[in-house]
Coordinates of C-alpha atoms and ligand atoms in Angstrom, one line a residue:
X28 CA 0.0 0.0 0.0
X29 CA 1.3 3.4 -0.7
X30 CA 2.3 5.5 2.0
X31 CA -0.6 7.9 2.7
X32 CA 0.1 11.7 4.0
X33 CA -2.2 13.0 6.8
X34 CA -3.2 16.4 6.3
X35 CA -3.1 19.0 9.2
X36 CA -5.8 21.6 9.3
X37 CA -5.7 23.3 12.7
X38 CA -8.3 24.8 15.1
X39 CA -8.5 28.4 15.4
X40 CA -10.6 28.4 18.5
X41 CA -8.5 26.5 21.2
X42 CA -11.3 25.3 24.1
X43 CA -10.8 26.1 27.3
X44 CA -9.3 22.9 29.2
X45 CA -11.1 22.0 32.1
X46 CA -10.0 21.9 35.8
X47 CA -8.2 18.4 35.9
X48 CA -8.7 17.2 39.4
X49 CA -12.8 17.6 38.4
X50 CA -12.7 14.9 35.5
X51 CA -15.2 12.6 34.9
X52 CA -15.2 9.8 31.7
X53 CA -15.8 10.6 28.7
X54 CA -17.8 14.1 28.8
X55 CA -14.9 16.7 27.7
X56 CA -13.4 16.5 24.3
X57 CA -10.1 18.1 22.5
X58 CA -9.2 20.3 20.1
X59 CA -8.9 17.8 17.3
X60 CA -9.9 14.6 15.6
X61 CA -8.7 12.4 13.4
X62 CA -10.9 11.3 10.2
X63 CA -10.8 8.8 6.9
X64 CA -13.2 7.7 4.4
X65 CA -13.8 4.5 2.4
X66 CA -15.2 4.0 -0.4
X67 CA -15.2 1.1 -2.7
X68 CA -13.2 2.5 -5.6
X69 CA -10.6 4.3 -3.3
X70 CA -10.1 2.3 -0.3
X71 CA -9.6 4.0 3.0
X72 CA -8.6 7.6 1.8
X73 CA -8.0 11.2 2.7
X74 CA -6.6 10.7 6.4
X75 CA -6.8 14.2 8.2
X76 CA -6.7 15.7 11.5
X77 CA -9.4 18.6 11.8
X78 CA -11.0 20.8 14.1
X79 CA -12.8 18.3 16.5
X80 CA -16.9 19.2 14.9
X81 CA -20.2 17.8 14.7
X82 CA -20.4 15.5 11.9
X83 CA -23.8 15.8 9.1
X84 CA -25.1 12.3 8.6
X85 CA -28.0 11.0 6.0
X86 CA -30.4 9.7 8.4
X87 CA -30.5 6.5 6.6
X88 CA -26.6 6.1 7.0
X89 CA -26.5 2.3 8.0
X90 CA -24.8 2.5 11.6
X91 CA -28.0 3.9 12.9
X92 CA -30.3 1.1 11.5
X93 CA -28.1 -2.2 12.0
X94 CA -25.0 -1.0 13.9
X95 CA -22.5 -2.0 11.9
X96 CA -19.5 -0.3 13.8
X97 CA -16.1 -0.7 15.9
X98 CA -14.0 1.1 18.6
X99 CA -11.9 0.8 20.6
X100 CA -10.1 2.6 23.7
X101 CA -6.6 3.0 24.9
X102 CA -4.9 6.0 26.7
X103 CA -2.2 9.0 26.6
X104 CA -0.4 9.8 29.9
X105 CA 2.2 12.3 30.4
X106 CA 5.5 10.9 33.1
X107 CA 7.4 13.2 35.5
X108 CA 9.7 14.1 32.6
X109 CA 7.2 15.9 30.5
X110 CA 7.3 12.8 28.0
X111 CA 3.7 12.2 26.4
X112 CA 3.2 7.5 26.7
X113 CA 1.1 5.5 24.6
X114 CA 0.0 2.3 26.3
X115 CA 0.7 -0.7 23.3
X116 CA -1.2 1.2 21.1
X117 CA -0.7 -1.5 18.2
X118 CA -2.3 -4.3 20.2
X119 CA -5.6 -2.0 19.5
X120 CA -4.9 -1.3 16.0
X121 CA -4.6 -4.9 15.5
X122 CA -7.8 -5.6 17.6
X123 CA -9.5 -3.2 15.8
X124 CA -9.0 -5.0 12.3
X125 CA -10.2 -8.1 14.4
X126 CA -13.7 -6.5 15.2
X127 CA -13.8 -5.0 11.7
X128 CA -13.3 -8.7 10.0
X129 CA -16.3 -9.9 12.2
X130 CA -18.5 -6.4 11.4
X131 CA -17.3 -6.9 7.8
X132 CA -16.2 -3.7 7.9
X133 CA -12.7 -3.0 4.8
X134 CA -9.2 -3.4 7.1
X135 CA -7.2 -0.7 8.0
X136 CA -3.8 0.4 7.5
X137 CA -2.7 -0.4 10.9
X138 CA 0.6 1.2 10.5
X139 CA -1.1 4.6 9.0
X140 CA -4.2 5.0 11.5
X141 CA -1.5 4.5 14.2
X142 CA 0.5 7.2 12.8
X143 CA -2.8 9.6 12.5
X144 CA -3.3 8.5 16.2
X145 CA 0.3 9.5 17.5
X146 CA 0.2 12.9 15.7
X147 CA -3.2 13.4 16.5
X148 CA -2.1 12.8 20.3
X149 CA 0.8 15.3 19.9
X150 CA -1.2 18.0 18.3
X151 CA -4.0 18.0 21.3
X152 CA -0.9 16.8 23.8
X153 CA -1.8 20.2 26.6
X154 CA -4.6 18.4 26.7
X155 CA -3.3 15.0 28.9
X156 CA -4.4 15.9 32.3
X157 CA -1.6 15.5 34.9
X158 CA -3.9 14.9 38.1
X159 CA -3.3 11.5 40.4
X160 CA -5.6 8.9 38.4
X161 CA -6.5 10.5 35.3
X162 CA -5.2 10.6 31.6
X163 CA -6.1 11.3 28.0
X164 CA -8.4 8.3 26.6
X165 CA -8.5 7.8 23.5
X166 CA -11.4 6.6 21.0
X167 CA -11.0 5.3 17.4
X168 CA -14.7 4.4 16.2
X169 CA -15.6 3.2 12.3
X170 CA -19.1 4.0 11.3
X171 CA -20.9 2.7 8.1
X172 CA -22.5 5.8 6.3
X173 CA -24.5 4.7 3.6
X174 CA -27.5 5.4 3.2
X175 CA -29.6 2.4 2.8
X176 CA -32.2 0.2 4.9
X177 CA -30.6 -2.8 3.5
X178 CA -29.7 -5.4 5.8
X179 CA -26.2 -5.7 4.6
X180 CA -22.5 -4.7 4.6
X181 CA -22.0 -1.0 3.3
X182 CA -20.0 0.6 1.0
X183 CA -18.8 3.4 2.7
X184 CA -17.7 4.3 6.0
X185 CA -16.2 6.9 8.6
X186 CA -13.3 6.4 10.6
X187 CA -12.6 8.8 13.2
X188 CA -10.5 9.1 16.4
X189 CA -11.3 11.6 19.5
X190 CA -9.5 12.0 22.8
X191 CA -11.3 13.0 26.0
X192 CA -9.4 13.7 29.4
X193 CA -10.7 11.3 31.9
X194 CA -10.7 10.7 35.6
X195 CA -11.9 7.6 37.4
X196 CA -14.3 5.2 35.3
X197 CA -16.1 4.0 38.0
X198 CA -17.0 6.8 41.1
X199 CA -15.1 4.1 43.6
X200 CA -12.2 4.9 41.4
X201 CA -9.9 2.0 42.8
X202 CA -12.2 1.0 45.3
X203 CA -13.8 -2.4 45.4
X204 CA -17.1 -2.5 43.6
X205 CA -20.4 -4.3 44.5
X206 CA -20.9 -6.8 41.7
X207 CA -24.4 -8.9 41.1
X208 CA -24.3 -12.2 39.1
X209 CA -27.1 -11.8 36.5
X210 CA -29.0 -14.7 36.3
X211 CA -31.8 -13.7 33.1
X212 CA -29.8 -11.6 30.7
X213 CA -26.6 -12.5 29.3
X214 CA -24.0 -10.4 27.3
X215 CA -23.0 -12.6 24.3
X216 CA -23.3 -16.3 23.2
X217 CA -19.8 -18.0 21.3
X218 CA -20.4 -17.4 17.6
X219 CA -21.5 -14.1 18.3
X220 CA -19.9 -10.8 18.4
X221 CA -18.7 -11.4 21.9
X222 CA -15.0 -11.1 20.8
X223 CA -15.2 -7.9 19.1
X224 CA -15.5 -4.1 19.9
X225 CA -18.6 -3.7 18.8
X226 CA -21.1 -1.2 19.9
X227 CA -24.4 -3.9 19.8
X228 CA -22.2 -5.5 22.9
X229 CA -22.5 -2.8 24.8
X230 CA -25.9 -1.6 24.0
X231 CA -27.3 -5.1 25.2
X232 CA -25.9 -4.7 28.5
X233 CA -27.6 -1.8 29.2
X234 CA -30.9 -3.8 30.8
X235 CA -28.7 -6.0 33.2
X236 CA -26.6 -3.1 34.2
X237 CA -29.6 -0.8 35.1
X238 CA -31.4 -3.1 36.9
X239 CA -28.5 -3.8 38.7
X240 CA -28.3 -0.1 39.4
X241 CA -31.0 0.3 40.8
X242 CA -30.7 -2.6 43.2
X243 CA -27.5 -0.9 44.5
X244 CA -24.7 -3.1 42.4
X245 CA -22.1 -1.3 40.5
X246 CA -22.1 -4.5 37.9
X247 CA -23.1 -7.6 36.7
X248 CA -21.1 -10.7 36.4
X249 CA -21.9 -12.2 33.5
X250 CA -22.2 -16.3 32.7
X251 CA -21.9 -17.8 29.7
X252 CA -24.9 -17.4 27.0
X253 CA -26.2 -21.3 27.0
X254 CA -25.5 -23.0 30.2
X255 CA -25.4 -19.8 32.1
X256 CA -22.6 -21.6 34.2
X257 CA -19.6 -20.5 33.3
X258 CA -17.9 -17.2 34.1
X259 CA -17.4 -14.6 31.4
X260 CA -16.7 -10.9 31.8
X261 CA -17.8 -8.6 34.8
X262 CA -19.7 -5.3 33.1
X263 CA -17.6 -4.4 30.6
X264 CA -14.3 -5.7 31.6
X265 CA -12.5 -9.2 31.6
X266 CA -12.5 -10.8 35.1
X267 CA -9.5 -12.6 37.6
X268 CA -9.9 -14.7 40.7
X269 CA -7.4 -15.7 43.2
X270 CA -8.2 -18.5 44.8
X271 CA -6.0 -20.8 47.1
X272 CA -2.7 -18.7 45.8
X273 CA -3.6 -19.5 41.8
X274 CA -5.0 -16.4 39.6
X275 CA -7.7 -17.9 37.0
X276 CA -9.6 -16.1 34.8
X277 CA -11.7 -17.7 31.3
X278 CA -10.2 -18.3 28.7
X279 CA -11.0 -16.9 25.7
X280 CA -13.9 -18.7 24.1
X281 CA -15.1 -16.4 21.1
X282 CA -17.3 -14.9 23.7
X283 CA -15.1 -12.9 25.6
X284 CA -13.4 -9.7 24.9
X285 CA -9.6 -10.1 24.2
X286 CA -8.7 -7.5 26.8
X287 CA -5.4 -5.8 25.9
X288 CA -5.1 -5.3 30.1
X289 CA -6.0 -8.4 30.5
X290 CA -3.6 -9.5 28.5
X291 CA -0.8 -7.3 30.4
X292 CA -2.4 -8.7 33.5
X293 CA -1.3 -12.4 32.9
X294 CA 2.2 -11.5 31.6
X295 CA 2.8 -9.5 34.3
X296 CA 1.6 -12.2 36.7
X297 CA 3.9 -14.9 35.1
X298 CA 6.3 -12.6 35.3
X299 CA 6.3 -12.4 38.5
X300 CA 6.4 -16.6 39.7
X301 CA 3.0 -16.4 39.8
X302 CA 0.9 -19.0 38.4
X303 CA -2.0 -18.3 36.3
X304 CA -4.7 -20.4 34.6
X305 CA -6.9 -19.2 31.8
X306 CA -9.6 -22.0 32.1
X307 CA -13.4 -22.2 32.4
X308 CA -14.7 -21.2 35.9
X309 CA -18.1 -21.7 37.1
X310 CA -20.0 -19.9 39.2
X311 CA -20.6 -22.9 41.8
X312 CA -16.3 -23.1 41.9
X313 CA -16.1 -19.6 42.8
X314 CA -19.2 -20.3 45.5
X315 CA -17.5 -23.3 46.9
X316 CA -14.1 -21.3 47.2
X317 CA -16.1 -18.8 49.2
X318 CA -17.5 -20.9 51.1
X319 CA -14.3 -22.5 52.0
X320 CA -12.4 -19.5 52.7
X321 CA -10.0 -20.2 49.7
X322 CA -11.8 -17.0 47.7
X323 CA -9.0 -14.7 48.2
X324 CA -9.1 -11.6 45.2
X325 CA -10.9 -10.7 42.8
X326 CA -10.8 -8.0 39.9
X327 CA -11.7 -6.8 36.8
X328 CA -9.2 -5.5 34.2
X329 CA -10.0 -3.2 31.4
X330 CA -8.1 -0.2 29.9
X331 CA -10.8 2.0 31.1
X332 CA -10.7 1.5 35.1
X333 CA -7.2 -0.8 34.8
X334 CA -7.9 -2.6 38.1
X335 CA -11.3 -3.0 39.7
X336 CA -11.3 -5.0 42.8
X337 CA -15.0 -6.6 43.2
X338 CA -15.6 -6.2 47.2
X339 CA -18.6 -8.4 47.0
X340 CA -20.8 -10.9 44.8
X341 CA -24.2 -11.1 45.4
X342 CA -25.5 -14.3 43.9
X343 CA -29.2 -14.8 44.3
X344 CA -29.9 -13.6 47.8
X345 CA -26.2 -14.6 48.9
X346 CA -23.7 -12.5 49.6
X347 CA -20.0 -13.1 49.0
X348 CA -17.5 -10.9 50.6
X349 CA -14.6 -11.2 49.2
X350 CA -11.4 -9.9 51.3
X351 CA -13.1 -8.5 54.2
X352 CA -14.4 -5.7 50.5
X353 CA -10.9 -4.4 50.9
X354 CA -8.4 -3.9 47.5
X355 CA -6.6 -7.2 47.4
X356 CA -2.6 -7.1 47.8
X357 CA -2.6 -8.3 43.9
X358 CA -4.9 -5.8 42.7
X359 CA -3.3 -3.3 44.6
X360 CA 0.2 -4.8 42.9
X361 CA -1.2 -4.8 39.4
X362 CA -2.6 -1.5 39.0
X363 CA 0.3 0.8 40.9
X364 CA 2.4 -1.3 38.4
X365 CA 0.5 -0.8 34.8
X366 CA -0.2 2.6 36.0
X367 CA 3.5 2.9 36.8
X368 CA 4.6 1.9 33.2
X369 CA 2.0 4.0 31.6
X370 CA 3.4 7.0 33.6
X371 CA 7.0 5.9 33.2
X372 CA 7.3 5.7 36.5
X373 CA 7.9 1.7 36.5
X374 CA 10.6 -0.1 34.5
X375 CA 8.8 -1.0 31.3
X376 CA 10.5 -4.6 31.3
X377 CA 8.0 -5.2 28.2
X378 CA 8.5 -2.5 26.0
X379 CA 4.6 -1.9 26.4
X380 CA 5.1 1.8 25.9
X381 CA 5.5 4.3 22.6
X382 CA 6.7 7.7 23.4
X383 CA 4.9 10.3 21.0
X384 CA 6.1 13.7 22.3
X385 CA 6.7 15.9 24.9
X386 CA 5.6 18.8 26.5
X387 CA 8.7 20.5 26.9
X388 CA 8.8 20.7 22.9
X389 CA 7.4 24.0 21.4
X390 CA 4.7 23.4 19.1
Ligands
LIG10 C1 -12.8 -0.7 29.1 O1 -11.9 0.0 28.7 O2 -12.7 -1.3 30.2 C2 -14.0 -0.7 28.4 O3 -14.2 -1.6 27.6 C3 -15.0 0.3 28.8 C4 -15.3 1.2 27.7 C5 -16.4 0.7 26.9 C6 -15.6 2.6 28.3

């Protein structure tokens, strides 16, 4: 493929940036934004970083009828010496062509959204809030735009990518969550779309989630989609146990999302003697562990929260406390160290980490 220029066109009304230790997820956005079309006869074309904007869409564009879409979400931090670290940004590039194979969505460049990404980054880099627990996350989407009411794969699409200084994804920020194990709904069934980044995922959560809510849980543990046994993901992240000294967490079964922390998470383990086991769990193991007192930690990893200790399962009317509902010595462990090497504060023994610019560079 020929090497693709990215054109520049900058803002000429900065936003004000907001106050950093006030962040939430997700509400505030940059400067900028990265964009690329497809169509059939030219491929993915005209890469560009503009003026972050609405965008005009034909009502009948076909990601508002069938959802035929992708994302995905990594993050920007900034370390002690101004530097401005990208967190294995190419595992997502490479999970996003994963999704867009099962949406049946054209493939990327990998190499050249990447590069749009890292500039992109750079361009809105004032932006990376510097606050104790927060950091610039980053979103590339793909959106089909034609307008048709077909039921099939379109022609044309959108690829954009927008950055959004965050805080904490969950209010308890660290702290351990309240988790319920949903028994009715479930989030994805093997030979689904499970295993890819796909919005349709997330919008069928929503049910479980708010009636969680409104019972008081944070999340919902979900089981597997036909025997509603077997342990899959806890809201929208992948999902670890400790129990008797051993780490477990499913193993990827074309149902479960191929967490890039999660991921980092087991190598990091391993990497520290520890042993871990990506195997089936069910629910009754994880009861019987409680039960016996062997139920020592458990978390939930994503790229969004890192580490999310669950402080207690409620599973029908029992409740499971899990380490007196304190952060577990491992969770603790995990997330000062991933947080550590995204901050450059940690030695990066994996070379998870991209540099893209720094701060003390003019502009
Ligand atoms: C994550 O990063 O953990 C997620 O998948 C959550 C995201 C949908 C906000």
């Amino acid at each position: 493929m020929m090497k693709q220029d990215i054109r520049v066109e900058f803002t000429s009304a900065k936003k004000p940036k907001p106050d950093p230790h006030d962040l939430a997820f997700g509400r505030i956005f940059t400067d900028h934004m990265f964009v690329m079309d497809y169509d059939a006869d030219q491929g993915w074309y005209d890469p560009r970083i503009i003026p972050y904007q609405s965008i005009s869409m034909d009502p009948a564009a076909m990601v508002y009828h069938y959802g035929q879409t992708v994302f995905e979400g990594l993050k920007a931090y900034v370390t002690k010496d101004q530097e401005v670290l990208l967190f294995r940004p190419e595992k997502n590039m490479e999970r996003l062509n994963q999704s867009n194979d099962r949406l049946c969505i054209p493939l990327i460049d990998e190499e050249l959204v990447l590069e749009g990404l890292k500039q992109l980054v750079a361009i809105d880099k004032d932006w990376i809030p510097k606050a104790e627990g927060t950091s610039l996350y980053i979103r590339p989407f793909i959106i089909a735009t034609e307008p048709f009411l077909g039921v099939a794969a379109s022609h044309t699409y959108k690829l954009f990518i927008i950055l959004s200084p965050v805080g904490s994804y969950y209010k308890e920020g660290i702290k351990p969550v309240k988790i319920a194990v949903e028994n009715e709904f479930v989030r994805a069934v093997k030979g689904g779309t499970g295993n890819a980044k796909t919005a349709g995922n997330y919008a069928s959560s929503l049910k479980a989630q708010q009636v969680a809510e409104e019972k008081g849980f944070s999340q919902v543990l979900w089981l597997d989609g036909i025997e509603k046994k077997y342990i899959e993901e806890v809201g929208s992240m992948n999902i670890f146990f400790k129990i008797s000294g051993e780490i477990v967490t499913p193993e990827l079964n074309g149902s479960i999302l191929e967490g890039i922390t999660r991921n980092s998470v087991i190598t990091l383990l391993k990497h520290w003697g520890l042993t871990v086991s990506e195997r089936k769990i069910s629910i009754d193991e994880i009861i019987q562990a409680h039960r016996d007192g062997r139920l020592e930690e458990t978390f939930g990893t994503g790229t969004a929260a890192v580490i999310s200790p669950v402080g207690e399962l409620i599973w029908n009317d029992e409740s499971l406390v899990i380490g007196s509902g304190e952060t577990g010595e491992i969770s603790k462990k995990l997330y000062d160290t991933i947080t550590g090497i995204q901050k450059g504060a940690e030695a990066d023994v994996f070379g998870w980490t991209t540099e893209v610019a720094s701060l003390s560079e003019t502009k």
